[in-house]
Every structure is written in structure tokens, then in C-alpha cells.
Amino acid sequence: MRKLFILIVLTVGSFSAIHAEITWTLSDDGTLTISGTDMPDYQSRAEIPWSEEWDNVKKIVIEDGVTCIGRDAFVSCRYATSVTIPNTVTSIGYEAFSGCSSLTSITIPESVTSIGYGAFSDCSGLTSIVIPNSVTSIGAYAFSGCSSLTSFTIPNSVTRIEERTFFGCSSITSIIIPESVTSIGEMQFKGGALSSITNYATTPQEIEGHTFNDYDNVILHVLPGYKAVYEAANYWGLFTIVEDLTTGIDAVEGSATISDDKIFSISGQRLDKAAKGVNIINGKKVLMK
């Protein structure tokens, strides 16, 4: 009996230590500042230390040293307009920012490797999000209900697009799928305005009839020589297929100041302007010196 009692005491002590590793402050201007190391997964609102202040939070600042953003940590912080995530964070948990409807943009640092189920679901004001190539896993429903997003680039470190990742993203008109993606889950873009898919894969991913909500009005851009492959693949052949992608470097420029509406890094991340090195400009690789 004595051994059993000691085990229980140690278990309770460990749980308390985990919660003690996160501290928070809320300033008069509504800035919620989180500091510490490991943020736990919160199983209920009562466990979230700042939950009673959710409607007073206007800005979320997570300081260096925090390594993970826990489950439901900021769910329904509906008045928060910005979030700062440091490059010490490696994971964003289940529905961590779900319902943060006033967020308009967010940048994920290159330290993050996983984005959890529904992490940014129902962030209806989100118009842009930068996902680095460090991310290897994006959970189902991660961006569902983000009705203001207009385009999305999957990082080339991701191998699967989970089911309903973009369900209800009614403003997305284009998406870029890198060669690394080998499978796509069901019910993508239901209720959306998708008109263009850029797919760099040389082997068409297996999809179902209900993976996309529209085939007749969507142009599928593929690499030269692969139109027939996609036409022969189940459901991909229902799209209007155009062979207009390229893998070669088509031009060399001496300046990195080109401005263009369709500029991406070699990894597929959308850029405001061409950077030094290789860029994809209007579907062509361009080397900027």
C-alpha cells in the first residue's frame, strides 16, 4: 500500500509541474502574453488559465521558449486580430485557434512540424497564411470554414491532404499541390469557388467523386507530358487539363526586384516579390541574382 501511495503522489506532482511551466499576462490594451516552455493540451475551458478573459483579448503574443501550442488554447478568442508565434514552437494543437474570427493573417515559423485537427477552423476573417516547408503534417479540418481565404499553397514537405482540410473555404479560387503529396482526403472545398488547381505530382493522387465539389469548371494545371496520365486517372480526367507547368529555369535576371501577381518560392510559398535565387514566376522557374 505504501508503494501505491507514493506512485499517486508523483503522478499528481508531474501534472502540476506541466501547468506551472506556462505563465500569462493580459495588458490593458488587450495583449495576451504567454511565456514558459511546454503548454499542455486543455481538455475543458475550466483548465485554460485565461479563458475568462477571452473576450478581452485583442492580440496574442507567444514568447520565445514556448515549444507547443496546446489543444483549444485560444479557441474562440474572437476579438484577437493578430498572433505572434516564435520559432521555438514545434506544434500547433487540436483546434488551438478555432473560432478566432478576427484574425486576418498568420505566419507559421519554420520550427513548426505539425498543425493539428481543426487548428484554424472557422477563422472566417483569415485572408492569408504562410505555411513553411518544415510542416509535415496538417490535420483534418485544419482550415475548414476559413471563408475569406482566396488561395493556398501546400508545403512540399506534406505527403497527404487530410479530409475536409478546406471544407467550407468558400473564397478559395486556387490551390498549389506539390509533388510530395501522394493522397488527398475526401470533401475538399465543398461550398467553395475553386477554379484552378496546380498539381506538380507526376503520379495522380487517388481521389473520389466527392473529393472536390466541382470538376466541370476547374482548370487542372500539370507538367508537360502528363495530361494523358491525369485524363486516365479516376476523376482527375473530369477537370479541364492544361500542360503548362515547367521544371526548368527559363530565365536569368540580374535583379531581385521583379514585381508580379504570381510569384512563389521554389518550395511553393507565395511571395510578395521575387527573392534572390530561384523563384517560380507565372509557372516558370526564374533565377534571380
XYZ file of C-alpha atoms in Angstrom:
289
model
C 0.000 0.000 0.000
C 2.824 2.383 0.733
C 4.344 1.920 -2.734
C 0.986 2.623 -4.359
C 0.565 5.818 -2.343
C 3.969 7.118 -3.427
C 3.146 6.473 -7.092
C -0.054 8.539 -6.857
C 1.759 11.474 -5.256
C 4.380 11.521 -8.010
C 1.730 11.434 -10.721
C -0.151 14.408 -9.269
C 3.098 16.330 -8.853
C 4.027 15.797 -12.506
C 0.642 17.144 -13.704
C 1.036 20.292 -11.626
C 4.550 20.887 -12.968
C 3.341 20.792 -16.572
C 0.776 23.529 -15.944
C 3.288 25.528 -13.933
C 5.562 25.820 -16.995
C 3.204 28.344 -18.647
C 2.521 31.841 -17.318
C 0.397 34.584 -18.814
C -0.427 38.272 -18.530
C -3.128 40.426 -20.108
C -2.301 44.104 -20.573
C -4.757 46.994 -20.595
C -4.654 47.130 -24.403
C -5.767 43.505 -24.657
C -2.390 41.894 -25.362
C -2.282 38.348 -24.015
C 1.351 37.355 -23.477
C 2.223 33.696 -22.966
C 5.633 32.645 -21.662
C 7.251 29.469 -20.408
C 8.025 26.168 -22.132
C 5.537 23.307 -22.589
C 1.892 24.296 -22.981
C -0.443 21.406 -22.069
C -3.437 20.179 -24.040
C -6.501 21.654 -22.356
C -9.413 19.247 -22.038
C -12.003 21.809 -20.951
C -12.481 25.562 -20.735
C -12.023 25.388 -16.978
C -8.450 24.206 -17.496
C -7.451 27.159 -19.682
C -5.973 29.796 -17.327
C -7.004 32.805 -19.455
C -10.428 31.521 -20.570
C -12.349 34.074 -18.500
C -10.554 36.843 -20.417
C -11.202 35.552 -23.947
C -13.469 38.447 -24.940
C -10.859 40.942 -23.735
C -8.013 39.523 -25.829
C -7.131 41.691 -28.850
C -3.637 40.383 -29.560
C -1.850 37.106 -28.746
C 1.910 37.110 -28.210
C 3.613 33.785 -27.557
C 7.150 34.386 -26.357
C 10.372 32.564 -27.240
C 10.805 29.362 -25.260
C 7.254 28.045 -25.655
C 7.597 24.780 -27.587
C 3.983 23.847 -28.344
C 0.544 25.437 -28.543
C -1.862 23.186 -26.683
C -5.262 21.854 -27.615
C -8.016 24.526 -27.504
C -5.533 27.055 -26.109
C -7.101 30.073 -27.844
C -10.346 28.626 -29.156
C -12.995 31.322 -29.695
C -10.722 34.298 -28.957
C -12.993 36.031 -31.431
C -11.646 39.551 -30.943
C -7.950 38.724 -31.335
C -6.687 40.367 -34.541
C -3.102 39.089 -34.526
C -0.979 36.210 -33.264
C 2.788 36.077 -32.849
C 4.301 32.577 -32.841
C 8.027 32.245 -32.015
C 10.450 29.919 -33.770
C 10.649 27.737 -30.672
C 7.163 26.325 -31.271
C 7.163 22.913 -32.992
C 3.463 22.000 -32.945
C 0.044 23.669 -33.018
C -2.592 21.585 -31.269
C -6.152 20.419 -31.863
C -8.433 23.420 -32.550
C -5.861 25.726 -30.965
C -7.127 28.839 -32.807
C -10.540 27.586 -33.879
C -13.128 30.342 -33.989
C -10.609 33.210 -33.885
C -12.764 35.019 -36.411
C -10.975 38.399 -36.281
C -7.567 37.044 -37.359
C -6.744 38.246 -40.875
C -3.280 36.760 -41.402
C -0.832 34.481 -39.664
C 2.728 33.338 -40.251
C 3.815 29.886 -39.095
C 7.543 29.779 -38.204
C 9.877 27.232 -39.769
C 10.231 25.429 -36.442
C 6.664 24.060 -36.662
C 6.344 20.481 -37.944
C 2.670 19.724 -37.280
C -0.649 21.573 -37.397
C -3.415 19.761 -35.544
C -7.002 18.836 -36.327
C -9.119 21.955 -36.828
C -6.282 24.204 -35.674
C -7.553 27.229 -37.633
C -11.096 26.094 -38.362
C -13.740 28.827 -38.560
C -11.159 31.609 -38.671
C -13.553 33.366 -41.028
C -11.524 36.591 -41.289
C -8.279 34.853 -42.280
C -7.221 36.046 -45.737
C -3.648 34.744 -45.830
C -1.497 32.202 -44.051
C 2.132 31.246 -44.643
C 2.954 27.556 -44.092
C 6.689 26.694 -44.154
C 8.208 23.528 -45.581
C 9.061 22.352 -42.084
C 5.408 21.334 -41.670
C 4.984 17.641 -42.481
C 1.501 17.099 -41.051
C -1.691 19.159 -41.423
C -4.695 17.701 -39.616
C -8.210 17.168 -40.937
C -10.464 20.268 -40.853
C -7.363 22.401 -40.198
C -8.683 25.323 -42.265
C -12.331 24.391 -42.650
C -14.648 27.360 -42.512
C -11.896 29.868 -43.358
C -14.289 31.599 -45.708
C -12.036 34.569 -46.545
C -9.003 32.593 -47.773
C -8.614 33.014 -51.540
C -5.612 30.782 -52.274
C -3.466 28.185 -50.574
C -0.078 26.579 -51.165
C 0.585 23.167 -49.649
C 4.207 22.938 -48.430
C 6.318 20.396 -50.278
C 7.026 18.529 -47.044
C 3.409 17.330 -46.755
C 2.514 13.920 -48.213
C -1.241 13.845 -47.509
C -4.046 16.392 -47.557
C -6.414 15.134 -44.871
C -10.179 15.007 -45.272
C -12.110 18.276 -45.197
C -8.962 20.339 -44.693
C -10.570 23.153 -46.722
C -14.238 22.293 -46.253
C -16.316 25.478 -46.387
C -13.456 27.654 -47.662
C -15.906 29.402 -49.936
C -13.497 32.036 -51.328
C -10.561 29.840 -52.334
C -10.114 30.038 -56.097
C -6.718 28.373 -56.464
C -4.501 25.831 -54.759
C -0.973 24.591 -55.416
C -0.254 20.924 -54.701
C 3.438 19.939 -54.631
C 4.880 16.702 -55.951
C 5.285 15.405 -52.388
C 1.503 14.947 -51.905
C 0.557 11.341 -52.645
C -3.006 11.227 -51.289
C -5.942 13.604 -50.810
C -8.801 13.024 -48.382
C -12.476 13.467 -49.126
C -14.692 16.543 -49.146
C -12.169 19.239 -50.033
C -13.506 22.682 -50.969
C -17.150 21.785 -50.528
C -19.036 25.037 -50.816
C -16.036 26.743 -52.421
C -15.254 28.724 -55.566
C -12.226 26.714 -56.659
C -11.353 27.390 -60.303
C -7.679 26.407 -60.562
C -5.571 23.503 -59.283
C -1.827 23.430 -59.880
C -0.598 19.877 -59.355
C 3.121 19.095 -59.636
C 2.723 15.367 -58.959
C 3.777 13.050 -61.763
C 1.555 10.292 -60.377
C -2.059 11.421 -59.919
C -3.265 11.079 -56.346
C -6.197 8.764 -55.721
C -9.362 10.814 -55.251
C -13.085 10.101 -55.081
C -16.012 11.696 -56.866
C -16.826 13.811 -53.818
C -13.234 14.914 -53.100
C -13.952 18.180 -54.934
C -17.338 19.820 -55.270
C -16.839 20.822 -58.904
C -14.940 19.336 -61.809
C -16.509 20.948 -64.869
C -15.446 24.500 -64.029
C -11.941 23.859 -62.689
C -8.718 24.035 -64.715
C -6.067 21.497 -63.692
C -2.503 22.611 -64.448
C 0.018 19.758 -64.805
C 3.552 19.218 -66.042
C 4.139 18.742 -69.780
C 3.674 15.133 -70.847
C 1.285 14.226 -68.013
C -2.071 15.332 -69.412
C -2.864 11.833 -70.674
C -1.875 10.335 -67.303
C -4.352 12.559 -65.484
C -7.040 12.019 -68.107
C -6.776 8.281 -67.462
C -6.919 8.628 -63.665
C -10.216 8.295 -61.837
C -11.960 11.679 -61.528
C -8.879 13.751 -62.436
C -9.942 13.350 -66.044
C -13.133 15.298 -65.306
C -11.152 18.533 -64.979
C -10.089 20.705 -67.909
C -6.410 19.739 -68.042
C -3.673 22.080 -69.270
C 0.010 21.165 -69.589
C 1.591 24.495 -68.717
C 3.859 23.849 -65.727
C 7.616 23.763 -66.017
C 10.545 22.394 -64.014
C 13.343 24.122 -65.918
C 14.907 27.502 -65.258
C 13.624 29.630 -68.127
C 15.278 32.941 -67.404
C 18.121 34.570 -65.513
C 17.663 38.065 -64.141
C 20.211 40.370 -62.581
C 17.905 41.931 -60.019
C 15.614 40.605 -57.329
C 13.102 43.454 -57.598
C 10.631 41.949 -60.099
C 7.052 42.546 -59.000
C 4.382 40.091 -60.160
C 0.998 38.803 -59.063
C 2.061 35.151 -59.226
C 5.450 34.704 -57.576
C 6.329 31.654 -55.484
C 9.474 30.344 -53.849
C 10.941 27.113 -55.199
C 9.177 25.361 -52.312
C 5.783 26.731 -53.379
C 5.408 29.551 -50.821
C 3.750 32.657 -52.262
C 5.970 35.769 -52.246
C 5.239 39.491 -52.468
C 8.257 39.959 -54.744
C 10.980 37.858 -56.303
C 13.808 36.894 -53.961
C 17.451 36.122 -54.654
C 17.789 32.599 -56.022
C 15.220 30.502 -57.873
C 11.607 31.758 -57.976
C 8.540 30.439 -59.772
C 7.084 33.358 -61.714
C 3.887 32.692 -63.667
C 4.622 28.973 -63.585
C 8.243 29.311 -64.763
C 11.440 28.976 -62.755
C 13.464 32.181 -62.801
C 16.924 32.626 -61.269
C 17.370 35.986 -59.578
C 20.970 37.107 -58.946
